[in-house]
Every structure is written in structure tokens, then in C-alpha cells.
Short mmCIF file of N, CA, C and O in Angstrom, two decimals:
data_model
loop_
_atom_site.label_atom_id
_atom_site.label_comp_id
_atom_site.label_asym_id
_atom_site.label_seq_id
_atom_site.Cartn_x
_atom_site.Cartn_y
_atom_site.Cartn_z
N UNK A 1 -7.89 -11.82 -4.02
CA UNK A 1 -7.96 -10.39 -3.78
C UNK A 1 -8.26 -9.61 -5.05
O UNK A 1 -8.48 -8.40 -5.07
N UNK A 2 -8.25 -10.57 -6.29
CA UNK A 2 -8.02 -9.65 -7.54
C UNK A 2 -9.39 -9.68 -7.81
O UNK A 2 -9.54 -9.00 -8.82
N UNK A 3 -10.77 -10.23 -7.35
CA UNK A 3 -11.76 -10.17 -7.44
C UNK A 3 -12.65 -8.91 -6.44
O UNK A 3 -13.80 -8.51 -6.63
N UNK A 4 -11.88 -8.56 -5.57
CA UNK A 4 -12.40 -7.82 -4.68
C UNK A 4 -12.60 -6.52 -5.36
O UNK A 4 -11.58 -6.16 -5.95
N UNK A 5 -13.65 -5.66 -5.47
CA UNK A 5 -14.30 -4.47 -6.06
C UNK A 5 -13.46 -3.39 -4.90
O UNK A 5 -13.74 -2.22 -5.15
N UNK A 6 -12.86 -3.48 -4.12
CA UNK A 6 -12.29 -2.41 -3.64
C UNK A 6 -10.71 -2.37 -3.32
O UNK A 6 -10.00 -3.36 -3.15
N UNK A 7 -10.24 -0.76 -3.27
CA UNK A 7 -8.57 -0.95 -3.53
C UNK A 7 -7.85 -2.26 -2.31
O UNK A 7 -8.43 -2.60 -1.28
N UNK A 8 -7.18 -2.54 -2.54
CA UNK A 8 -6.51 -3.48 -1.18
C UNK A 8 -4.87 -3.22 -2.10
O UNK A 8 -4.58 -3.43 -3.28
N UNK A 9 -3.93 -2.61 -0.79
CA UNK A 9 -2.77 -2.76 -1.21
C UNK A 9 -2.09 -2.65 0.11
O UNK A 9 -2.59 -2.24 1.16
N UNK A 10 -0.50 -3.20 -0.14
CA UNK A 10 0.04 -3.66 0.66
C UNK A 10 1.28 -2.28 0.57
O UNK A 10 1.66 -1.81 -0.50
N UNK A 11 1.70 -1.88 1.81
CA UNK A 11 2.60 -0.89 1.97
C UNK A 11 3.86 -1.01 3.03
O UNK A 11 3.67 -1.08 4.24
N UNK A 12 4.84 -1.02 2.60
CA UNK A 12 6.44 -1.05 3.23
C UNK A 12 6.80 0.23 4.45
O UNK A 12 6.32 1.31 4.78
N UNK A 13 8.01 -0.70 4.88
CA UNK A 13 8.44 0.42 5.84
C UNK A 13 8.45 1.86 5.02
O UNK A 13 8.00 2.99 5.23
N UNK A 14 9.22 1.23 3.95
CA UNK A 14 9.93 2.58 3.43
C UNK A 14 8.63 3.19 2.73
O UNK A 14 8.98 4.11 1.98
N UNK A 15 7.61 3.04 2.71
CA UNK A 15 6.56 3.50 2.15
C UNK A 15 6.07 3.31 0.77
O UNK A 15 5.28 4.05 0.18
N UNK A 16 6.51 2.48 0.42
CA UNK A 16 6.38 1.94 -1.09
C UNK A 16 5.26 1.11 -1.40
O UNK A 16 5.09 0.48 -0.35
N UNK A 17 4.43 0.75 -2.19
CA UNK A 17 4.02 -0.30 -2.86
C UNK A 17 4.11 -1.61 -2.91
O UNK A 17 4.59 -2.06 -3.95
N UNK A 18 3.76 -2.40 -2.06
CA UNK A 18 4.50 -3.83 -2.55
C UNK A 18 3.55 -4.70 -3.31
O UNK A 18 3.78 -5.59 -4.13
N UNK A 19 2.26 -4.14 -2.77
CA UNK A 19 1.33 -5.35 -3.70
C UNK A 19 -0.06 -4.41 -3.91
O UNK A 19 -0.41 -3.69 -2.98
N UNK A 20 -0.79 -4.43 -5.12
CA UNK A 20 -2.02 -3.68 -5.18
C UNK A 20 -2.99 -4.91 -5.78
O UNK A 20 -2.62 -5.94 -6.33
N UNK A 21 -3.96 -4.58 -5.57
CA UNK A 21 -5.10 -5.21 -6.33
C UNK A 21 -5.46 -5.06 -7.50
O UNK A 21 -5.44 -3.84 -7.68
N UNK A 22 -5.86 -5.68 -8.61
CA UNK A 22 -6.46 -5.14 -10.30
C UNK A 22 -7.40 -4.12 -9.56
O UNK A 22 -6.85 -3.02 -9.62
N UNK A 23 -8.62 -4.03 -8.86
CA UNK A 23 -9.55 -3.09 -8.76
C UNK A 23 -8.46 -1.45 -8.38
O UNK A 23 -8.60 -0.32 -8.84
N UNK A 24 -7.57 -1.92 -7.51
CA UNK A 24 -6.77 -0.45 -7.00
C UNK A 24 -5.71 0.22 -8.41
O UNK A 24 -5.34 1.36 -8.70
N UNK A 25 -5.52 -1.00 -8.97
CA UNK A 25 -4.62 -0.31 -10.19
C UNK A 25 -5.44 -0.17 -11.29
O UNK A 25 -4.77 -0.30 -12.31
N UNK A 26 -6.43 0.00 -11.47
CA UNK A 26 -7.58 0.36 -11.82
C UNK A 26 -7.59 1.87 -11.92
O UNK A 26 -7.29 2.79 -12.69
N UNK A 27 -8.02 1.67 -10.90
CA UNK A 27 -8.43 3.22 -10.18
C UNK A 27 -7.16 3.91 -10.60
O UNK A 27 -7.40 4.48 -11.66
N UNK A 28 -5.80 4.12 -10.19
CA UNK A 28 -4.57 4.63 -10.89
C UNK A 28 -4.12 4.69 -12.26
O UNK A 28 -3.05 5.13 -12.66
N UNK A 29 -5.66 3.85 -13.37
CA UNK A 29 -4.93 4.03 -14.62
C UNK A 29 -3.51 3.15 -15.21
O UNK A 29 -2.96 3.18 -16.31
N UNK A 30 -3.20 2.35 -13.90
CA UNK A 30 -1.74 1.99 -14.51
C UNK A 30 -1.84 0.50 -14.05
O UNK A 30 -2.73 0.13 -13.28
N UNK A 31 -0.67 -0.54 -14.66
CA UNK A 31 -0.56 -1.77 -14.57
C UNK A 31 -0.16 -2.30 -12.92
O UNK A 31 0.76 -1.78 -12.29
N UNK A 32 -0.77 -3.07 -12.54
CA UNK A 32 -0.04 -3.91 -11.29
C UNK A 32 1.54 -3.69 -11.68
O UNK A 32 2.21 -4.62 -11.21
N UNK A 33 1.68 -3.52 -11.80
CA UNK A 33 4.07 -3.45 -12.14
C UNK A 33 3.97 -2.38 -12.43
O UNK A 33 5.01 -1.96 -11.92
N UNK A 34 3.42 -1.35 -12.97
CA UNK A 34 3.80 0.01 -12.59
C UNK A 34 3.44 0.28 -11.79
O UNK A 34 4.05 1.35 -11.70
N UNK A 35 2.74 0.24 -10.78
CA UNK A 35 2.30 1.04 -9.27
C UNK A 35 3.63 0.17 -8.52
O UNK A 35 4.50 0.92 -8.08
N UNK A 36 3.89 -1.24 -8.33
CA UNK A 36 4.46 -1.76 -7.52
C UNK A 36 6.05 -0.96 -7.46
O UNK A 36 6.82 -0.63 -8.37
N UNK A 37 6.11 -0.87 -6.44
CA UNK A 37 7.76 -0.02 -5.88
C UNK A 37 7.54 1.17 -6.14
O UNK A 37 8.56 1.85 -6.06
N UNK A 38 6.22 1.97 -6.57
CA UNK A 38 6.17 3.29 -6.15
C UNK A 38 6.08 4.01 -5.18
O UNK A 38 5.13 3.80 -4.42
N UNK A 39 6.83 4.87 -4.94
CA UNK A 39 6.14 5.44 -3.77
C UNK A 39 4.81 6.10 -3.10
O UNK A 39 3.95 6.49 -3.89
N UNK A 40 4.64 6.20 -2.18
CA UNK A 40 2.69 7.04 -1.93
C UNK A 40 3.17 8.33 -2.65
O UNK A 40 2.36 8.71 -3.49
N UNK A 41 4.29 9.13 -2.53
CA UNK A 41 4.31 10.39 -3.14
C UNK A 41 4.07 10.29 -4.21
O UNK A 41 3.41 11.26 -4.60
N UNK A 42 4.37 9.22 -5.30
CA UNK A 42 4.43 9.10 -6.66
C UNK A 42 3.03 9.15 -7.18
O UNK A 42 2.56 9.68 -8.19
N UNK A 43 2.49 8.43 -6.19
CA UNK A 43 0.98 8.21 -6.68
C UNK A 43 -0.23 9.21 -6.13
O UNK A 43 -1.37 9.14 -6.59
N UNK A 44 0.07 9.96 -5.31
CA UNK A 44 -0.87 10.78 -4.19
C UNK A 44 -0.41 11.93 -4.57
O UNK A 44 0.70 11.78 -5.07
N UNK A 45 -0.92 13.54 -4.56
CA UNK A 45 -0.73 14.60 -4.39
C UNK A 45 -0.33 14.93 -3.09
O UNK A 45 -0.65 14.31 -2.07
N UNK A 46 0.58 16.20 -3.18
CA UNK A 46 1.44 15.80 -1.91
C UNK A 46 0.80 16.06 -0.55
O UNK A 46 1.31 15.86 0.56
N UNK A 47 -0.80 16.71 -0.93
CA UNK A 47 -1.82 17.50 0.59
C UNK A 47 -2.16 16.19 0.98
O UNK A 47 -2.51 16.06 2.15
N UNK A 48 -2.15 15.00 0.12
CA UNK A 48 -2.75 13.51 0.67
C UNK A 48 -1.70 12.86 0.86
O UNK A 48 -1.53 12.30 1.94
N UNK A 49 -0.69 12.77 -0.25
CA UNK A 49 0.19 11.93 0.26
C UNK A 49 1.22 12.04 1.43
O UNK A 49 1.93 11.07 1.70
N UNK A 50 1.32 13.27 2.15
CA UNK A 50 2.43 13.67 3.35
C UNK A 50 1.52 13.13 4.51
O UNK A 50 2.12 12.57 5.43
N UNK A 51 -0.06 13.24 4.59
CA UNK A 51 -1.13 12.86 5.98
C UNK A 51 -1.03 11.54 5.58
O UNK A 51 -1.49 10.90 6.52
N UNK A 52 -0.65 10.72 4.63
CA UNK A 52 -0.93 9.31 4.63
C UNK A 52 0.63 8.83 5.60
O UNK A 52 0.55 8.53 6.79
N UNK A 53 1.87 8.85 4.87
CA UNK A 53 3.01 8.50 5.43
C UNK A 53 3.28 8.72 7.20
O UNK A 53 3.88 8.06 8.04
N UNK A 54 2.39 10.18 7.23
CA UNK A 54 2.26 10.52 8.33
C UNK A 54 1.46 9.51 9.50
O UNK A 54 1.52 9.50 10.73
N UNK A 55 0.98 8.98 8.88
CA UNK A 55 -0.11 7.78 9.68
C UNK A 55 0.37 6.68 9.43
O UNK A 55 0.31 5.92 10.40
N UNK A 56 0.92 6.18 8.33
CA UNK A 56 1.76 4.64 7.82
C UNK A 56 2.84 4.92 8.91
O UNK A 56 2.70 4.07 9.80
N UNK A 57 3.84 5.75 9.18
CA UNK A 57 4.87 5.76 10.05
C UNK A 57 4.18 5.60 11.33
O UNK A 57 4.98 4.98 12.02
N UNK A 58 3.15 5.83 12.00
CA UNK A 58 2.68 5.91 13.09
C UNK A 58 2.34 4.34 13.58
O UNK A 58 2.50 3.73 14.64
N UNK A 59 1.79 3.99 12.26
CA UNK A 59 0.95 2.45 12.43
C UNK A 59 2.60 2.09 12.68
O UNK A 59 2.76 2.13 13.90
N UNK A 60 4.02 1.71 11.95
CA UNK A 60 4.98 0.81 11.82
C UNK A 60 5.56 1.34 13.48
O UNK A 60 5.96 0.47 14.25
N UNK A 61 5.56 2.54 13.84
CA UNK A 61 6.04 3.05 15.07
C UNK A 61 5.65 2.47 16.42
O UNK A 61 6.30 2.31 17.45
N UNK A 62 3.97 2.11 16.02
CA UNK A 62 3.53 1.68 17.89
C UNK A 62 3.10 0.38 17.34
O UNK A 62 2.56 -0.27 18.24
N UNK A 63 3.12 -0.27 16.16
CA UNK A 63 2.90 -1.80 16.14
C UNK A 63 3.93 -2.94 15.54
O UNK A 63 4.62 -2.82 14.53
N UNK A 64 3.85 -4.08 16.41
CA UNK A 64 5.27 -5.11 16.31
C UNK A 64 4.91 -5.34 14.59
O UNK A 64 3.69 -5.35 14.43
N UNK A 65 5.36 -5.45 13.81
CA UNK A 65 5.37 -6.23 12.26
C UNK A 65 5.55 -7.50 12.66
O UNK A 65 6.48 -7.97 13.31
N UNK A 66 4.06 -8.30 12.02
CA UNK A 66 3.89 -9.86 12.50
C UNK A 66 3.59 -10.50 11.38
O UNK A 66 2.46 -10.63 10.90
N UNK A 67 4.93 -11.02 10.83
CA UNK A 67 4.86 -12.17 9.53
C UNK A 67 4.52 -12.90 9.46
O UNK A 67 4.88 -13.73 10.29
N UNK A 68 3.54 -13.31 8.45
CA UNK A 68 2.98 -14.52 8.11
C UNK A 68 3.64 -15.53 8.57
O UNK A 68 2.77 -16.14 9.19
N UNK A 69 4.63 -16.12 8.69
CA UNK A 69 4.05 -17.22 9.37
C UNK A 69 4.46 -17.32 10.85
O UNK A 69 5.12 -18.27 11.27
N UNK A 70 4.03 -16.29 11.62
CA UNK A 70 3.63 -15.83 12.61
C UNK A 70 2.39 -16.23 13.00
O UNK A 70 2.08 -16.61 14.13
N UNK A 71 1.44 -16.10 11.74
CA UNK A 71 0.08 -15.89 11.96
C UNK A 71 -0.25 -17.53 11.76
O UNK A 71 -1.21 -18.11 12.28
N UNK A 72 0.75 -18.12 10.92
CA UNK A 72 0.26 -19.31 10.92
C UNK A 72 0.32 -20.26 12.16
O UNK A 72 -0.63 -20.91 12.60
N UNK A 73 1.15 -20.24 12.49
CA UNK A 73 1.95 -20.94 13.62
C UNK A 73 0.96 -21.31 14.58
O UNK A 73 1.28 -21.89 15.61
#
């Protein structure tokens, strides 16, 4: 994923950070371990970051969370 030219990151219930890409922490100026466990507020202005959570809660609201090895199985 760390080769991929575009952001890819991974986001929590609680809305946090759990995993970004070098290309996405890039783009933020800051290290893979400083973005990780931030929040979207931390990193987003709040006219973007309140419509994002707003849609992350929506996705965790009407879809089951299906763990890997779920997918493997």
C-alpha cells in the first residue's frame, strides 16, 4: 500500500486514524505515527471534517464490520 500514489487510510469507530499510507502522510506533512490515533478533526478543518464523520458514522451505522478473517474464511 506504501507504493500506492494515492491517500489509502484506515478509519475507527471512534473516528480515528488507524493506518495511513506514506503517499497520505505525505500529503499531511507529518510522519505515519503522527497522523496514527488522530482524530479526522485533528487533521480536517472543521466545514470538512464534521461532513466526513457525518458519513463515517453512517457507513459503521447501516454496515455489519467484517474482519479479516471473515474475509478469509
Amino acid at each position: 500500500l506504501d507504493c500506492a500514489q494515492d491517500t489509502i487510510y484506515i478509519i475507527s469507530k471512534e473516528i480515528k486514524v488507524t493506518y495511513i499510507n506514506l503517499y497520505g502522510s505525505l500529503l499531511f506533512h507529518l510522519t505515519t505515527d503522527e497522523i496514527i490515533g488522530k482524530s479526522i478533526m485533528d487533521l480536517f478543518p472543521a466545514n470538512i471534517s464534521n461532513d466526513m464523520c457525518a458519513n463515517i458514522n453512517k457507513v459503521f451505522e447501516s454496515q455489519p464490520i467484517i474482519g479479516l478473517r471473515k474475509l478469509m474464511v
